[in-house]
XYZ file of C-alpha atoms in Angstrom:
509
model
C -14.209 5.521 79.695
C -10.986 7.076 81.519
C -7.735 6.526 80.872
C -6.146 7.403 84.768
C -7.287 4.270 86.572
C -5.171 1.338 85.658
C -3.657 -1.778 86.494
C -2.804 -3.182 90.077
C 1.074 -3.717 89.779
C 0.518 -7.280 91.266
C -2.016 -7.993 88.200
C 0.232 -6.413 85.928
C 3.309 -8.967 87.298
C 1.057 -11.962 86.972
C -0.315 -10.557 83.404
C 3.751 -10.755 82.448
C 4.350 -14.134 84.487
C 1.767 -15.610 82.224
C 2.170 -14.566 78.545
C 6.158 -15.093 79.075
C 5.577 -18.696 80.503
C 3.282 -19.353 77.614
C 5.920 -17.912 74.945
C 8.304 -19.670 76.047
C 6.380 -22.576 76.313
C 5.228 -22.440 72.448
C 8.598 -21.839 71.817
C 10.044 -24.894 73.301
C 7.740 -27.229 70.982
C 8.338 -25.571 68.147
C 12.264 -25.834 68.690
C 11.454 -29.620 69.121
C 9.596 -29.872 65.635
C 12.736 -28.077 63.795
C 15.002 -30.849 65.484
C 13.408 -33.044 62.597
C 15.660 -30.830 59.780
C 16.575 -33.998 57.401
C 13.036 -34.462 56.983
C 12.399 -35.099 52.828
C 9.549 -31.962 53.227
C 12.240 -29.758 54.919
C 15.172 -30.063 52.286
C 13.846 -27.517 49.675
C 13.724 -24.516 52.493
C 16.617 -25.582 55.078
C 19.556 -25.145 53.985
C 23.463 -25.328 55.395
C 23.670 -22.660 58.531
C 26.292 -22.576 61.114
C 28.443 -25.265 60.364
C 29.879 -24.788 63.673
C 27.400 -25.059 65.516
C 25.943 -27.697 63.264
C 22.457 -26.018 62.613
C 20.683 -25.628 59.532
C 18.805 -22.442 58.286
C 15.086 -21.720 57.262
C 15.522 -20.175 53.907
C 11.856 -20.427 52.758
C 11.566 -16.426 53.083
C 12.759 -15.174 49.455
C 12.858 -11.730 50.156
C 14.393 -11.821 53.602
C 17.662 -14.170 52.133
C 17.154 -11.306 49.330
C 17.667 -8.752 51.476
C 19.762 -9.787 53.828
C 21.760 -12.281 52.327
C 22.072 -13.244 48.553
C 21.563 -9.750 47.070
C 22.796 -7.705 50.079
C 25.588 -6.588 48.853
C 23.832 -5.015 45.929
C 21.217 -3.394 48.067
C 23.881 -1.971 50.333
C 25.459 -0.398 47.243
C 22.786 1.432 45.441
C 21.554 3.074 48.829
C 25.282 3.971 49.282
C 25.603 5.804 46.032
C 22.510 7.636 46.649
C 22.949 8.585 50.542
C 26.655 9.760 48.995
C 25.356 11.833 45.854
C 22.391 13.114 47.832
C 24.429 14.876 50.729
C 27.142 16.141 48.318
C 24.342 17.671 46.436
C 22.112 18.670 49.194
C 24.933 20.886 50.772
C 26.033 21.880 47.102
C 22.292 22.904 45.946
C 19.571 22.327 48.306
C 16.856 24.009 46.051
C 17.681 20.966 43.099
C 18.106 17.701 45.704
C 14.523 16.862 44.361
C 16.079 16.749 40.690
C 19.227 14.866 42.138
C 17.594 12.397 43.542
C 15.603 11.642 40.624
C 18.529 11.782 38.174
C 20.185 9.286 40.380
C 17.166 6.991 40.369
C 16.436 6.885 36.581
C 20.378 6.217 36.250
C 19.849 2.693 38.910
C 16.700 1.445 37.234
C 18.673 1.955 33.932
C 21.462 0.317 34.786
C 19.544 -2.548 36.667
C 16.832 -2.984 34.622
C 17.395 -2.111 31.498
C 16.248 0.763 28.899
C 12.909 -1.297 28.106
C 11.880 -1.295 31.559
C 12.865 2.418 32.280
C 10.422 3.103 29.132
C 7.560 0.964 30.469
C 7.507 2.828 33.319
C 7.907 6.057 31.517
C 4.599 5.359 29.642
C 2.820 4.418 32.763
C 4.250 7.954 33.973
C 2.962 9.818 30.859
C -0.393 7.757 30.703
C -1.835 8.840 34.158
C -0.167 12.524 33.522
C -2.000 13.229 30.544
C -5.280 11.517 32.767
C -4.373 13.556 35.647
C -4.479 17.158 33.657
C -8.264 16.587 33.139
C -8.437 17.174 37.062
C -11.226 14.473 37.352
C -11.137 11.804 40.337
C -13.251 9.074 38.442
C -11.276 9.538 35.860
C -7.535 9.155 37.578
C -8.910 5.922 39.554
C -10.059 4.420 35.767
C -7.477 4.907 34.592
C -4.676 4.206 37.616
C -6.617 0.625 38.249
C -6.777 0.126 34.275
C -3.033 0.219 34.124
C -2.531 -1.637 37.305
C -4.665 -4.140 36.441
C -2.682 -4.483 33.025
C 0.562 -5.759 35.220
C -1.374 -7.815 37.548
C -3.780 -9.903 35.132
C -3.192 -12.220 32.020
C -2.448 -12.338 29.422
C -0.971 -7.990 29.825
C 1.578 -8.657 32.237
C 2.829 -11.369 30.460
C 3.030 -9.479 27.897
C 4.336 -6.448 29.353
C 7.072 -8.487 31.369
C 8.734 -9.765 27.784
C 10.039 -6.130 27.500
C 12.338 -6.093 30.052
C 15.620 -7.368 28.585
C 18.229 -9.924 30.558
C 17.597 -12.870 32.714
C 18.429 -12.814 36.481
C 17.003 -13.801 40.085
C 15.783 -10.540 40.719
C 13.817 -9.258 37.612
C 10.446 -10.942 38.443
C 10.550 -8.883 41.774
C 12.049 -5.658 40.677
C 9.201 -5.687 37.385
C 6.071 -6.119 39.574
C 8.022 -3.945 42.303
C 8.815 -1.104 40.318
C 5.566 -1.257 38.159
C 3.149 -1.699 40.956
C 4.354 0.973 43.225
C 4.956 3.375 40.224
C 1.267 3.120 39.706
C 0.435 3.508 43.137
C 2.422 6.639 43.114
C 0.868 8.106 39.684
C -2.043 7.923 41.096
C -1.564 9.417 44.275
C 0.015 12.433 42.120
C -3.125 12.448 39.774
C -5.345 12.525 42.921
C -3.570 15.726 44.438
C -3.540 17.537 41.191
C -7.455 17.506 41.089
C -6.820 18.985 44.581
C -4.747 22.125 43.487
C -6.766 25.371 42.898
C -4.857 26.572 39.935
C -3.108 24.730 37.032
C -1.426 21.540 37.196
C 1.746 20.300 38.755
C 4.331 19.650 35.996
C 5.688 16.262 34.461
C 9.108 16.779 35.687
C 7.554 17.211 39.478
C 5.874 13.669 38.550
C 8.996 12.172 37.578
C 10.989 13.344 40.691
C 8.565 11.679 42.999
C 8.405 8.716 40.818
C 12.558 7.788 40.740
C 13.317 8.429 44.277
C 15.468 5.335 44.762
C 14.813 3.996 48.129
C 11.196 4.110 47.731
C 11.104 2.622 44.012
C 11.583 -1.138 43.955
C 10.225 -2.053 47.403
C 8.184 0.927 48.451
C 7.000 2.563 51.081
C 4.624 4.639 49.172
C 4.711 7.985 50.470
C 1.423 9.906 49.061
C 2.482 13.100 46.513
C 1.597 15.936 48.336
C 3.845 14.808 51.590
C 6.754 14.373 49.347
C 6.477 17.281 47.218
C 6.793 19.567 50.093
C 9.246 17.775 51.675
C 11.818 17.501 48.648
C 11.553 20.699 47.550
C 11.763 22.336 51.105
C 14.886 24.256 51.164
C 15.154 24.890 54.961
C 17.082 22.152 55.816
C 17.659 21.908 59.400
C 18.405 18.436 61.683
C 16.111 18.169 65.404
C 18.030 18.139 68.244
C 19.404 14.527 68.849
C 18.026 13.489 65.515
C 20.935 12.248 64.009
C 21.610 9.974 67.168
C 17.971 8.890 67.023
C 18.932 7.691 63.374
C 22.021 5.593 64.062
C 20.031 3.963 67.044
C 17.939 3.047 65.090
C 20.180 1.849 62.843
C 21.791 -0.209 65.355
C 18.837 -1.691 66.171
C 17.510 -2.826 62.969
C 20.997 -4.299 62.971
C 20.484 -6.148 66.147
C 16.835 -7.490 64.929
C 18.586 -8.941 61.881
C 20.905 -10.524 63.397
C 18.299 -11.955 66.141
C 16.148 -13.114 63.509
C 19.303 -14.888 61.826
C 20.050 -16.806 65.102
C 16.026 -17.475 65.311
C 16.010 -19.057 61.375
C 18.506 -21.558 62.351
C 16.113 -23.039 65.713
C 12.993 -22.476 64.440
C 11.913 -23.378 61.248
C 8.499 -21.336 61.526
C 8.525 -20.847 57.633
C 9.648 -24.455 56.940
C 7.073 -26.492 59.684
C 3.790 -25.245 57.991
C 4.841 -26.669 54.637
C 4.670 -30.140 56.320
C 1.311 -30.726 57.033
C 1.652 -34.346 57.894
C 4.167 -32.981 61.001
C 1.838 -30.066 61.900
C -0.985 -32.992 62.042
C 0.845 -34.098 64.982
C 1.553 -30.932 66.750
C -0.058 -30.035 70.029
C -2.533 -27.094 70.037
C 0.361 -24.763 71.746
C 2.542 -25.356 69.412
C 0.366 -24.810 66.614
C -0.875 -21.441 68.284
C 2.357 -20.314 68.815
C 3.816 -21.318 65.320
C 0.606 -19.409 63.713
C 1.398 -16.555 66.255
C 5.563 -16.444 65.208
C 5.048 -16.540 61.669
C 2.298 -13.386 61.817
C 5.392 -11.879 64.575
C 7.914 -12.549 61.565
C 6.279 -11.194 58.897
C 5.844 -7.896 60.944
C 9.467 -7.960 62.068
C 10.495 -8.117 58.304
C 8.140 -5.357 57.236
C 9.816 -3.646 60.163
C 13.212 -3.664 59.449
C 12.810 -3.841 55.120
C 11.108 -0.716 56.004
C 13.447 0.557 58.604
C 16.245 0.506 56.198
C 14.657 2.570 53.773
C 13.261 5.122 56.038
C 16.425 5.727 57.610
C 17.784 6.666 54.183
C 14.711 8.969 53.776
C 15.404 10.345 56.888
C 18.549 11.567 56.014
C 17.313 12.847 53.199
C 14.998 15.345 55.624
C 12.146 13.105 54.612
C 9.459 12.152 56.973
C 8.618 8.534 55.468
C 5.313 6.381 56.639
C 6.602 4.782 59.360
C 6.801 0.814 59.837
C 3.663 -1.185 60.500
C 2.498 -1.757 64.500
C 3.677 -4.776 66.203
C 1.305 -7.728 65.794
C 1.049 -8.156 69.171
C -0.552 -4.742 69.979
C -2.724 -5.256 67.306
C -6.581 -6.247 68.910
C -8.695 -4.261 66.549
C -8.717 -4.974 62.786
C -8.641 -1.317 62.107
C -5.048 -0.902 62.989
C -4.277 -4.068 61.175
C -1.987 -3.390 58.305
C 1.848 -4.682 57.309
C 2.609 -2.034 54.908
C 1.913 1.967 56.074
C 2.407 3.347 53.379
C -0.072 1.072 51.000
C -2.810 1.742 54.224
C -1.907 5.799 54.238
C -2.315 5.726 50.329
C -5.688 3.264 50.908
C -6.989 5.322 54.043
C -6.799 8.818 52.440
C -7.875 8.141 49.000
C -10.706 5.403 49.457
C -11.311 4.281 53.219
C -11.688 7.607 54.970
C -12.935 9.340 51.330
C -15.819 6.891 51.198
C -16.373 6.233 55.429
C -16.152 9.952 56.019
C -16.433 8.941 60.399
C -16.745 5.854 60.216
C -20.075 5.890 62.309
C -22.799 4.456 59.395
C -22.782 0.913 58.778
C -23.548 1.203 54.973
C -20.642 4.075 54.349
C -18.548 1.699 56.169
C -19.283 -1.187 54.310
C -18.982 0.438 50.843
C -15.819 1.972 52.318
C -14.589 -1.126 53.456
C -15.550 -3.616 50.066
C -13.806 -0.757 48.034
C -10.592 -0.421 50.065
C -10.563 -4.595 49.526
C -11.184 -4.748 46.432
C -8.119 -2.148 45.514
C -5.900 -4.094 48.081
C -7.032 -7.635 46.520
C -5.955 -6.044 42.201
C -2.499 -4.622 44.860
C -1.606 -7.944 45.834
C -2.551 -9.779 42.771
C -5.873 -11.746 42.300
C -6.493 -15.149 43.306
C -8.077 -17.103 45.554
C -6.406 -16.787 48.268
C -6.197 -13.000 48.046
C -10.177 -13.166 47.802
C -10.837 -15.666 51.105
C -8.004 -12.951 52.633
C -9.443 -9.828 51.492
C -13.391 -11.251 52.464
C -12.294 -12.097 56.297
C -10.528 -8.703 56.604
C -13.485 -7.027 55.390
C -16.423 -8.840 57.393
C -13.735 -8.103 60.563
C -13.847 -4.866 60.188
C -17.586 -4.248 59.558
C -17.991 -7.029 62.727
C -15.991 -4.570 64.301
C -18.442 -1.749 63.866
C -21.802 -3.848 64.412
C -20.790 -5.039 67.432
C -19.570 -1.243 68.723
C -22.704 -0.308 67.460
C -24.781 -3.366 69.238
C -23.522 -2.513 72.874
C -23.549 1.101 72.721
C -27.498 1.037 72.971
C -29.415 0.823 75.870
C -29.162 -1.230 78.198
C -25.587 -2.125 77.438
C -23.989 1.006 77.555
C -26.167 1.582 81.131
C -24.760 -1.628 82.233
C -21.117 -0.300 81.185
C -21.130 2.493 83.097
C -22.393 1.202 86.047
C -20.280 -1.634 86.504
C -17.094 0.530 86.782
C -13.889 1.145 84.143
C -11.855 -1.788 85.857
C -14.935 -4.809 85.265
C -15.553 -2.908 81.945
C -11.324 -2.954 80.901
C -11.415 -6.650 81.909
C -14.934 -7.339 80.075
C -13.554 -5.655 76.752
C -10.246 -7.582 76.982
C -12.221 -10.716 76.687
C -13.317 -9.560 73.165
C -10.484 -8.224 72.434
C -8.662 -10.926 73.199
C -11.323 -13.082 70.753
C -10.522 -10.467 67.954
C -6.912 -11.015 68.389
C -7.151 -14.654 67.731
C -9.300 -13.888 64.532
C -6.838 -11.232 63.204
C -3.830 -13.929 63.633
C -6.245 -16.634 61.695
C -7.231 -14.321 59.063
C -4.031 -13.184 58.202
C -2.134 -16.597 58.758
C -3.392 -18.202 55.754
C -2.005 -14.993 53.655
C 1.317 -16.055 54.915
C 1.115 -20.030 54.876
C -1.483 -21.696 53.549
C -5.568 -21.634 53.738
C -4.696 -25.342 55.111
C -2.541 -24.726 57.591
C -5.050 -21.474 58.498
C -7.742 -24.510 58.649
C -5.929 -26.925 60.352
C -5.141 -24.126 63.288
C -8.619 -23.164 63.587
C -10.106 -26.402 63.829
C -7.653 -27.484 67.105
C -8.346 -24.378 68.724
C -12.065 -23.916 68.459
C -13.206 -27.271 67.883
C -11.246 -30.622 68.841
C -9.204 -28.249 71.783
C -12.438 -27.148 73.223
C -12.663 -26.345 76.158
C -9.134 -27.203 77.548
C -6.469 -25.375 74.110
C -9.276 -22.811 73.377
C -9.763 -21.333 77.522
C -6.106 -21.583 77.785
C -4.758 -19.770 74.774
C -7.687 -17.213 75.840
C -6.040 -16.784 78.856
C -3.116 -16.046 78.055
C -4.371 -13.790 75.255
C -5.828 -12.422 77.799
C -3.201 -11.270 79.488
C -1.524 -9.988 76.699
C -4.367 -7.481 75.972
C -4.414 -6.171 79.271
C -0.743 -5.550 79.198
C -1.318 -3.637 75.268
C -4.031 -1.518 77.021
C -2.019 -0.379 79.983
C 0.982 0.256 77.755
C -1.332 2.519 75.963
C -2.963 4.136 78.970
C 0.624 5.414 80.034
C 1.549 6.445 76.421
C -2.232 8.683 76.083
C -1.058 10.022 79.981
C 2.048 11.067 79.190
C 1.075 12.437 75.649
C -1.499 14.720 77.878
C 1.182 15.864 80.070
C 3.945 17.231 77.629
C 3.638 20.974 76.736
C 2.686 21.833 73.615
C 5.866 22.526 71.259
C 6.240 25.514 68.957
C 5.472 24.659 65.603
C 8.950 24.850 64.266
C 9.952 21.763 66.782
C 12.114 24.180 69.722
C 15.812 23.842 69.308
C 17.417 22.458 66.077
C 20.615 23.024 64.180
C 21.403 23.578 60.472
C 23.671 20.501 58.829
C-alpha cells in the first residue's frame, strides 16, 4: 500500500485526546495503589526517598539504583579515566587508540576484578582463538555455546565463579557481565575470521575488541568487523553539529533520569506486582497500565544504560548499536528487542543466516527456534526463560502465517479494493491485538508468569467485553498515531537528497 495518504488532522486530534486520557487515567490508579507504601509486601523494595516531600522510593530495580545511585560514582569514574586517556592518546597517536583503549581496559578489569578473573577471561579469549584459526562456522558456534554454556549452567559456573577473588555487591554482576559478553564477542570475532579471504586476524586484534571498557561489563555488543574498522580508522574527523548532537543527548539522558527518579517515588510499578493479593484488587486499567509502565520502564532503562555508553563510544568516533525502539512503537514482534546489540549479533549470525528473506515458513521457523534457543543459554536457562523464549517464538512465526494467510486470494483482492484508509484502519485492529500480546509476553520476563497470568485473565476473560473493547480502543489509537509517525518519517526520508558518501561538510578534531 502507499505511504502519501494519511490521517485526517481531526482523527489524528481525537487519536491523541484518547490515548492521553487513558494514560493518564492508568496513571491515576496506579498512583493510588503506591499510596499503600507501609504495606508489610512493600518494605523490602521501598525505601526512604524525599524526606521532604515525605515520599518513599521503589528500589526493587538492582541495576537502575546500581547505576544511578549506589555505584554511580564508580561508574562515573572509570568512563572518566577512559574518555580522558582516550582523547590524550587519540590526538597523541591516532593509528594506536585501538591498543590504548585496550590497555586501559585490561588495567580496570584488573583492578576491579581481580588477576583471576582477568585470566578467566583470557582463556575464554585464547580458547575460541585457537577455534577460530580453523576458519570453520560449526566449529566457532560449538565451541562459543560450549564455553557459554560453561558460565551459565551448574555445576561450571559455580565452579568457575570461585576464581574470582574478593567479596563485594557487584562481583556476581560484573562475572556473568564480563564473561557472557566476552563470549558473545569471541564469537562474533571467530565468525568474521572464517569470513576473511586470506589468513587470520591476529590475537592482539582479538584482545583490543575484547577490553574496550564501556562495552565490557554491561555491553552493547558491537559485532567484530564494525569495530575493527572503526578503531583502527585513522581519519578521524567530527560531522558537522556532531558534537552538539552528543551533549544533547547527554542532557537528555540526564533529564530521563531524573524523570524516572521523580516517577520511582509515585509509582511503585516495580514494587505493586510483587503484591499479588493488592493487584487481586486492582481494576483492569490499572492493571493494563501497570503491565504497560513496567514494559515502558524497562525500555527507558535499556535506553539510557545504553545511552551512556554510546555516548562514550561516540566520542571515541565509534558508531555503537543504537538503543532499543520505544515499546510503544513496537506492534510487530519482529522489531521487538531490549538490547540492539544482542539482536544485531543474533540477526546477522543466526536469524537472517538461517531465514535468508524471511518469506518460507519452515526457514523461518528453524530460524526463529535457533535464534531462541541462543537467546534462552544468553539469558540463563530456566523456566521462565523457556515459557518467554516459546511465546516470542510462536509470535513471530504467527506473525508470518497470518501475512502469509491474507496475502492469497481473495484477501489481498478484498485489500485492494477497499481502499488504503479502510485497509490502515483494518490492520490497526491487528496490530493493535499484537501489541497487547507483545506487552503480555514480555511482562512476565519482567515480573512474574503470575502477575503475566493474572493480567491476561482480566483483560480477555472476566473484562470481556467492557476492559478488553476499551483497552482495544485505545490501543487503537495508539497504533494509528505509530503508523502516521512513520508515514511522515518514510516521506521525508524520500525527499532528502542523497549525501556524498563521505557525509558533506565535517571538520577534523
Amino acid at each position: 500500500m502507499g505511504i502519501k495518504a494519511g490521517l485526517p488532522r481531526y482523527e489524528l486530534y481525537l487519536y491523541i485526546a484518547v490515548l492521553a486520557g487513558a494514560l493518564a487515567w492508568a496513571a491515576s490508579w496506579i498512583v493510588e495503589a503506591s499510596s499503600g507504601e507501609c504495606r508489610k509486601a512493600f518494605k523490602g523494595s521501598v525505601k526512604p526517598g524525599w524526606y521532604y516531600f515525605g515520599r518513599k522510593m521503589d528500589v526493587a530495580d538492582f541495576e537502575w539504583v546500581m547505576w544511578f545511585s549506589t555505584f554511580r560514582n564508580h561508574i562515573l569514574f572509570a568512563l572518566s579515566g577512559h574518555v580522558i586517556f582516550a582523547k590524550i592518546f587519540t590526538l597523541l597517536a591516532p593509528k594506536h587508540r585501538s591498543l590504548v583503549f585496550c590497555a586501559y581496559g585490561v588495567l580496570a578489569v584488573l583492578v576491579t576484578m581481580g588477576w583471576t578473573f582477568t585470566a578467566l577471561v583470557l582463556s575464554h579469549c585464547t580458547v575460541l582463538y585457537g577455534v577460530a584459526v580453523f576458519k570453520t562456522k560449526w566449529m566457532c558456534f560449538a565451541a562459543g555455546l560450549a564455553t557459554l554454556a560453561s558460565i551459565k549452567l551448574e555445576p561450571y559456573n559455580s565452579w568457575q565463579e570461585k576464581l574470582v577473588t574478593g567479596s563485594f555487591d557487584l562481583q556476581d554482576v560484573l562475572f556473568y557481565g564480563g564473561c557472557g559478553f566476552t563470549i558473545m564477542r569471541c564469537m562474533s570475532f571467530a565468525l568474521e575470521n572464517c569470513e576473511k579471504k586470506e589468513g587470520n586476524y591476529t590475537f592482539c586484534d582479538l584482545l583490543k575488541y575484547n577490553f574496550y571498557l564501556p562495552f565490557f561489563f554491561f555491553g552493547p555488543v558491537m559485532t567484530f568487523d564494525k569495530y575493527h574498522a572503526q578503531a583502527n580508522n585513522t581519519k578521524l574527523t567530527r560531522k558537522e553539529r556532531e558534537m552538539w548532537n552528543i551533549t544533547t543527548k547527554a542532557v537528555l539522558h540526564l533529564a530521563v533520569i531524573l524523570t524516572v527518579d521523580a516517577a520511582f517515588h509515585y509509582l511503585y510499578i516495580l514494587t505493586i506486582p510483587g503484591d499479588m493479593k493488592l493487584v487481586s484488587r486492582l481494576s483492569d486499567w490499572c492493571l493494563a497500565g501497570l503491565a504497560y509502565f513496567n514494559l515502558v520502564y524497562d525500555w527507558l532503562k535499556a535506553a539510557v544504560m545504553f545511552g551512556v555508553i554510546n555516548t562514550v563510544a561516540t566520542l571515541d568516533h565509534l558508531d555503537p548499536p543504537q538503543p532499543p525502539k520505544c515499546i510503544t512503537m513496537l506492534y510487530v514482534f519482529a522489531e521487538t528487542h531490549f538490547d540492539r546489540g544482542i539482536n544485531d549479533w543474533l540477526c546477522k549470525y543466526v536469524y537472517d543466516y538461517i531465514g535468508g528473506d524471511h518469506d518460507k515458513i519452515l526457514k523461518e521457523l528453524l530460524a526463529t527456534m535457533s535464534t531462541f534457543a541462543i537467546t534462552a543459554l544468553w539469558l540463563g536457562p530456566c523456566e521462565l526463560v523457556y515459557i518467554w523464549s516459546f511465546f516470542n517464538c510462536f509470535g513471530l512465526n504467527f506473525e508470518l502465517w497470518v501475512a502469509k494467510f491474507f496475502s492469497i486470494s481473495p484477501f489481498s483482492t478484498m485489500e485492494v479494493c477497499m481502499g488504503e484508509a479502510m485497509s490502515r484502519r483494518i490492520r490497526g485492529l491487528f496490530n493493535a491485538a499484537n501489541f497487547w500480546a507483545i506487552v503480555l509476553y514480555n511482562v512476565l520476563s519482567l515480573n512474574s508468569l503470575e502477575f503475566a497470568k493474572l493480567v491476561g485473565r482480566r483483560l480477555i476473560f472476566k473484562g470481556f467485553p467492557l476492559s478488553t473493547i476499551s483497552v482495544l480502543l485505545v490501543t487503537y489509537c495508539g497504533v494509528q498515531l505509530i503508523k502516521e509517525h512513520e508515514r511522515r518519517q518514510a516521506l521525508l526520508e524520500d525527499e532528502q537528497p542523497v549525501k556524498p558518501l563521505d557525509g558533506g561538510k565535517e571538520k577534523a578534531e
